[in-house]
């Protein structure tokens, strides 16, 4: 659990070559956070993925109540 993150969705994991693991995720932020707080949350999330062996992660940040732009998300 990461402070400032209300929810997550559209989480995907895959491997590029059987050794390098990558991921993508949408993080739903709670409240109206500024750039510094959002950047700190992104860094915490990246560190969590790295500790789990994910060498590259793409993180999309969303505000609570914002509609996801992906169809059926």
Short mmCIF file of N, CA, C and O in Angstrom, two decimals:
data_model
loop_
_atom_site.label_atom_id
_atom_site.label_comp_id
_atom_site.label_asym_id
_atom_site.label_seq_id
_atom_site.Cartn_x
_atom_site.Cartn_y
_atom_site.Cartn_z
N UNK A 1 0.85 -1.18 0.00
CA UNK A 1 0.00 0.00 0.00
C UNK A 1 0.89 1.24 0.00
O UNK A 1 1.87 1.32 0.72
N UNK A 2 0.54 2.19 -0.84
CA UNK A 2 1.32 3.43 -0.97
C UNK A 2 0.43 4.60 -0.58
O UNK A 2 -0.67 4.76 -1.13
N UNK A 3 0.91 5.41 0.36
CA UNK A 3 0.14 6.58 0.78
C UNK A 3 -0.08 7.51 -0.41
O UNK A 3 0.86 7.81 -1.15
N UNK A 4 -1.33 7.94 -0.58
CA UNK A 4 -1.67 8.82 -1.68
C UNK A 4 -2.24 8.09 -2.89
O UNK A 4 -2.73 8.71 -3.82
N UNK A 5 -2.17 6.75 -2.88
CA UNK A 5 -2.74 5.95 -3.97
C UNK A 5 -4.04 5.34 -3.48
O UNK A 5 -4.06 4.59 -2.52
N UNK A 6 -5.12 5.70 -4.15
CA UNK A 6 -6.45 5.22 -3.77
C UNK A 6 -6.75 3.84 -4.36
O UNK A 6 -7.42 3.02 -3.76
N UNK A 7 -6.23 3.62 -5.57
CA UNK A 7 -6.52 2.37 -6.26
C UNK A 7 -5.53 2.20 -7.40
O UNK A 7 -4.78 3.12 -7.73
N UNK A 8 -5.52 1.02 -8.00
CA UNK A 8 -4.75 0.79 -9.21
C UNK A 8 -5.56 -0.12 -10.12
O UNK A 8 -6.44 -0.85 -9.66
N UNK A 9 -5.27 -0.05 -11.41
CA UNK A 9 -5.94 -0.91 -12.38
C UNK A 9 -5.09 -1.00 -13.63
O UNK A 9 -4.03 -0.39 -13.72
N UNK A 10 -5.55 -1.79 -14.57
CA UNK A 10 -4.86 -2.00 -15.84
C UNK A 10 -3.40 -2.40 -15.60
O UNK A 10 -2.48 -1.88 -16.23
N UNK A 11 -3.21 -3.35 -14.68
CA UNK A 11 -1.88 -3.83 -14.31
C UNK A 11 -1.50 -4.99 -15.23
O UNK A 11 -2.24 -5.96 -15.35
N UNK A 12 -0.34 -4.86 -15.89
CA UNK A 12 0.14 -5.90 -16.81
C UNK A 12 1.62 -6.17 -16.55
O UNK A 12 2.39 -5.24 -16.31
N UNK A 13 1.98 -7.45 -16.61
CA UNK A 13 3.37 -7.89 -16.50
C UNK A 13 3.71 -8.73 -17.72
O UNK A 13 2.89 -9.50 -18.19
N UNK A 14 4.93 -8.59 -18.22
CA UNK A 14 5.40 -9.46 -19.28
C UNK A 14 6.92 -9.45 -19.29
O UNK A 14 7.56 -8.67 -18.58
N UNK A 15 7.50 -10.34 -20.06
CA UNK A 15 8.95 -10.40 -20.17
C UNK A 15 9.35 -10.14 -21.61
O UNK A 15 8.64 -10.54 -22.55
N UNK A 16 10.46 -9.47 -21.78
CA UNK A 16 10.95 -9.17 -23.12
C UNK A 16 11.74 -10.33 -23.71
O UNK A 16 11.68 -10.61 -24.89
N UNK A 17 12.50 -11.00 -22.85
CA UNK A 17 13.39 -12.05 -23.34
C UNK A 17 13.52 -13.22 -22.36
O UNK A 17 14.44 -14.02 -22.48
N UNK A 18 12.64 -13.32 -21.39
CA UNK A 18 12.73 -14.37 -20.39
C UNK A 18 13.55 -13.97 -19.17
O UNK A 18 13.56 -14.68 -18.17
N UNK A 19 14.23 -12.85 -19.27
CA UNK A 19 15.05 -12.37 -18.15
C UNK A 19 14.68 -10.96 -17.70
O UNK A 19 14.69 -10.66 -16.52
N UNK A 20 14.40 -10.08 -18.65
CA UNK A 20 14.03 -8.70 -18.32
C UNK A 20 12.51 -8.60 -18.23
O UNK A 20 11.81 -8.79 -19.23
N UNK A 21 12.02 -8.32 -17.04
CA UNK A 21 10.58 -8.22 -16.80
C UNK A 21 10.15 -6.77 -16.82
O UNK A 21 10.85 -5.89 -16.31
N UNK A 22 8.98 -6.52 -17.39
CA UNK A 22 8.45 -5.16 -17.48
C UNK A 22 6.99 -5.16 -17.02
O UNK A 22 6.36 -6.21 -16.91
N UNK A 23 6.48 -3.97 -16.74
CA UNK A 23 5.10 -3.84 -16.26
C UNK A 23 4.54 -2.49 -16.68
O UNK A 23 5.28 -1.55 -16.97
N UNK A 24 3.22 -2.42 -16.66
CA UNK A 24 2.52 -1.14 -16.80
C UNK A 24 1.36 -1.15 -15.82
O UNK A 24 0.79 -2.20 -15.52
N UNK A 25 1.03 0.04 -15.32
CA UNK A 25 -0.04 0.15 -14.32
C UNK A 25 -0.61 1.56 -14.34
O UNK A 25 0.09 2.52 -14.66
N UNK A 26 -1.88 1.67 -14.01
CA UNK A 26 -2.53 2.95 -13.79
C UNK A 26 -2.70 3.11 -12.28
O UNK A 26 -3.29 2.23 -11.63
N UNK A 27 -2.19 4.19 -11.71
CA UNK A 27 -2.37 4.48 -10.29
C UNK A 27 -3.39 5.61 -10.15
O UNK A 27 -3.26 6.65 -10.79
N UNK A 28 -4.39 5.37 -9.32
CA UNK A 28 -5.41 6.39 -9.05
C UNK A 28 -5.02 7.10 -7.76
O UNK A 28 -4.97 6.49 -6.70
N UNK A 29 -4.71 8.39 -7.88
CA UNK A 29 -4.25 9.17 -6.74
C UNK A 29 -5.43 9.73 -5.96
O UNK A 29 -6.43 10.15 -6.53
N UNK A 30 -5.29 9.73 -4.64
CA UNK A 30 -6.34 10.28 -3.79
C UNK A 30 -6.10 11.77 -3.60
O UNK A 30 -4.98 12.22 -3.43
N UNK A 31 -7.16 12.53 -3.67
CA UNK A 31 -7.05 13.96 -3.45
C UNK A 31 -6.40 14.68 -4.61
O UNK A 31 -6.08 14.12 -5.64
N UNK A 32 -6.19 15.96 -4.41
CA UNK A 32 -5.58 16.82 -5.41
C UNK A 32 -4.12 17.00 -5.03
O UNK A 32 -3.77 17.94 -4.30
N UNK A 33 -3.28 16.11 -5.51
CA UNK A 33 -1.86 16.15 -5.16
C UNK A 33 -1.10 16.98 -6.17
O UNK A 33 -1.41 16.97 -7.36
N UNK A 34 -0.10 17.66 -5.71
CA UNK A 34 0.74 18.47 -6.59
C UNK A 34 1.80 17.63 -7.29
O UNK A 34 1.90 16.42 -7.09
N UNK A 35 2.62 18.28 -8.08
CA UNK A 35 3.67 17.62 -8.85
C UNK A 35 4.66 16.90 -7.94
O UNK A 35 5.03 15.76 -8.21
N UNK A 36 5.09 17.56 -6.88
CA UNK A 36 6.09 16.95 -5.99
C UNK A 36 5.56 15.68 -5.34
O UNK A 36 6.26 14.66 -5.29
N UNK A 37 4.33 15.72 -4.84
CA UNK A 37 3.74 14.55 -4.19
C UNK A 37 3.52 13.42 -5.21
O UNK A 37 3.80 12.26 -4.93
N UNK A 38 3.07 13.78 -6.40
CA UNK A 38 2.86 12.78 -7.45
C UNK A 38 4.19 12.14 -7.86
O UNK A 38 4.26 10.92 -8.06
N UNK A 39 5.23 12.93 -7.97
CA UNK A 39 6.55 12.40 -8.32
C UNK A 39 7.08 11.48 -7.24
O UNK A 39 7.69 10.44 -7.54
N UNK A 40 6.84 11.83 -5.98
CA UNK A 40 7.28 10.98 -4.87
C UNK A 40 6.54 9.65 -4.90
O UNK A 40 7.13 8.59 -4.66
N UNK A 41 5.25 9.67 -5.20
CA UNK A 41 4.46 8.44 -5.29
C UNK A 41 4.98 7.58 -6.44
O UNK A 41 5.15 6.36 -6.29
N UNK A 42 5.27 8.18 -7.58
CA UNK A 42 5.81 7.43 -8.71
C UNK A 42 7.13 6.75 -8.33
O UNK A 42 7.36 5.59 -8.65
N UNK A 43 7.99 7.46 -7.61
CA UNK A 43 9.28 6.90 -7.20
C UNK A 43 9.08 5.72 -6.25
O UNK A 43 9.74 4.68 -6.39
N UNK A 44 8.18 5.85 -5.30
CA UNK A 44 7.89 4.74 -4.38
C UNK A 44 7.38 3.53 -5.15
O UNK A 44 7.82 2.40 -4.92
N UNK A 45 6.46 3.75 -6.09
CA UNK A 45 5.92 2.66 -6.89
C UNK A 45 7.02 2.00 -7.73
O UNK A 45 7.10 0.77 -7.80
N UNK A 46 7.87 2.79 -8.35
CA UNK A 46 8.97 2.24 -9.14
C UNK A 46 9.90 1.39 -8.27
O UNK A 46 10.33 0.31 -8.67
N UNK A 47 10.19 1.86 -7.06
CA UNK A 47 11.04 1.11 -6.14
C UNK A 47 10.41 -0.23 -5.77
O UNK A 47 11.11 -1.25 -5.68
N UNK A 48 9.10 -0.25 -5.56
CA UNK A 48 8.40 -1.50 -5.24
C UNK A 48 8.54 -2.49 -6.39
O UNK A 48 8.87 -3.67 -6.18
N UNK A 49 8.31 -2.04 -7.61
CA UNK A 49 8.44 -2.92 -8.76
C UNK A 49 9.87 -3.43 -8.90
O UNK A 49 10.09 -4.62 -9.15
N UNK A 50 10.85 -2.56 -8.73
CA UNK A 50 12.26 -2.96 -8.85
C UNK A 50 12.63 -4.02 -7.82
O UNK A 50 13.35 -4.97 -8.13
N UNK A 51 12.13 -3.88 -6.59
CA UNK A 51 12.40 -4.89 -5.56
C UNK A 51 11.79 -6.24 -5.91
O UNK A 51 12.27 -7.28 -5.45
N UNK A 52 10.76 -6.23 -6.73
CA UNK A 52 10.10 -7.47 -7.16
C UNK A 52 10.69 -8.02 -8.47
O UNK A 52 10.18 -8.98 -9.02
N UNK A 53 11.76 -7.41 -8.96
CA UNK A 53 12.43 -7.92 -10.15
C UNK A 53 11.91 -7.37 -11.46
O UNK A 53 12.22 -7.91 -12.53
N UNK A 54 11.14 -6.28 -11.40
CA UNK A 54 10.63 -5.64 -12.62
C UNK A 54 11.62 -4.54 -13.00
O UNK A 54 11.77 -3.55 -12.30
N UNK A 55 12.31 -4.73 -14.13
CA UNK A 55 13.38 -3.80 -14.49
C UNK A 55 12.88 -2.51 -15.14
O UNK A 55 13.58 -1.51 -15.16
N UNK A 56 11.67 -2.54 -15.67
CA UNK A 56 11.12 -1.34 -16.30
C UNK A 56 9.62 -1.31 -16.06
O UNK A 56 8.93 -2.31 -16.27
N UNK A 57 9.11 -0.17 -15.63
CA UNK A 57 7.67 -0.03 -15.39
C UNK A 57 7.19 1.30 -15.97
O UNK A 57 7.86 2.32 -15.86
N UNK A 58 6.04 1.25 -16.62
CA UNK A 58 5.37 2.46 -17.10
C UNK A 58 4.19 2.72 -16.17
O UNK A 58 3.34 1.85 -15.99
N UNK A 59 4.17 3.90 -15.56
CA UNK A 59 3.14 4.25 -14.59
C UNK A 59 2.32 5.42 -15.13
O UNK A 59 2.88 6.47 -15.44
N UNK A 60 1.02 5.19 -15.23
CA UNK A 60 0.11 6.28 -15.62
C UNK A 60 -0.62 6.74 -14.36
O UNK A 60 -1.22 5.93 -13.67
N UNK A 61 -0.53 8.01 -14.07
CA UNK A 61 -1.17 8.58 -12.88
C UNK A 61 -2.53 9.15 -13.27
O UNK A 61 -2.65 9.82 -14.30
N UNK A 62 -3.54 8.87 -12.44
CA UNK A 62 -4.88 9.38 -12.66
C UNK A 62 -5.39 9.99 -11.36
O UNK A 62 -5.01 9.55 -10.29
N UNK A 63 -6.25 10.97 -11.48
CA UNK A 63 -6.89 11.57 -10.31
C UNK A 63 -8.15 10.76 -9.96
O UNK A 63 -8.81 10.24 -10.85
N UNK A 64 -8.47 10.68 -8.68
CA UNK A 64 -9.68 10.00 -8.25
C UNK A 64 -10.88 10.63 -8.95
O UNK A 64 -10.97 11.85 -9.07
N UNK A 65 -11.78 9.81 -9.46
CA UNK A 65 -12.95 10.30 -10.15
C UNK A 65 -12.75 10.54 -11.63
O UNK A 65 -13.71 10.77 -12.37
N UNK A 66 -11.52 10.50 -12.09
CA UNK A 66 -11.22 10.70 -13.50
C UNK A 66 -11.52 9.41 -14.26
O UNK A 66 -11.18 8.32 -13.82
N UNK A 67 -12.15 9.52 -15.41
CA UNK A 67 -12.41 8.35 -16.23
C UNK A 67 -11.14 7.91 -16.93
O UNK A 67 -10.40 8.74 -17.48
N UNK A 68 -10.90 6.61 -16.92
CA UNK A 68 -9.75 6.06 -17.65
C UNK A 68 -10.01 6.21 -19.13
O UNK A 68 -11.13 6.03 -19.60
N UNK A 69 -8.98 6.52 -19.89
CA UNK A 69 -9.13 6.73 -21.33
C UNK A 69 -9.18 5.43 -22.12
O UNK A 69 -9.49 5.45 -23.30
N UNK A 70 -8.87 4.30 -21.47
CA UNK A 70 -8.92 3.02 -22.16
C UNK A 70 -10.34 2.47 -22.20
O UNK A 70 -11.07 2.56 -21.21
N UNK A 71 -10.70 1.90 -23.30
CA UNK A 71 -12.02 1.29 -23.42
C UNK A 71 -12.06 0.04 -22.55
O UNK A 71 -11.10 -0.74 -22.50
N UNK A 72 -13.15 -0.15 -21.81
CA UNK A 72 -13.36 -1.29 -20.92
C UNK A 72 -12.32 -1.38 -19.79
O UNK A 72 -11.98 -2.45 -19.34
N UNK A 73 -11.84 -0.28 -19.37
CA UNK A 73 -10.83 -0.27 -18.32
C UNK A 73 -11.51 -0.19 -16.96
O UNK A 73 -12.48 0.45 -16.76
#
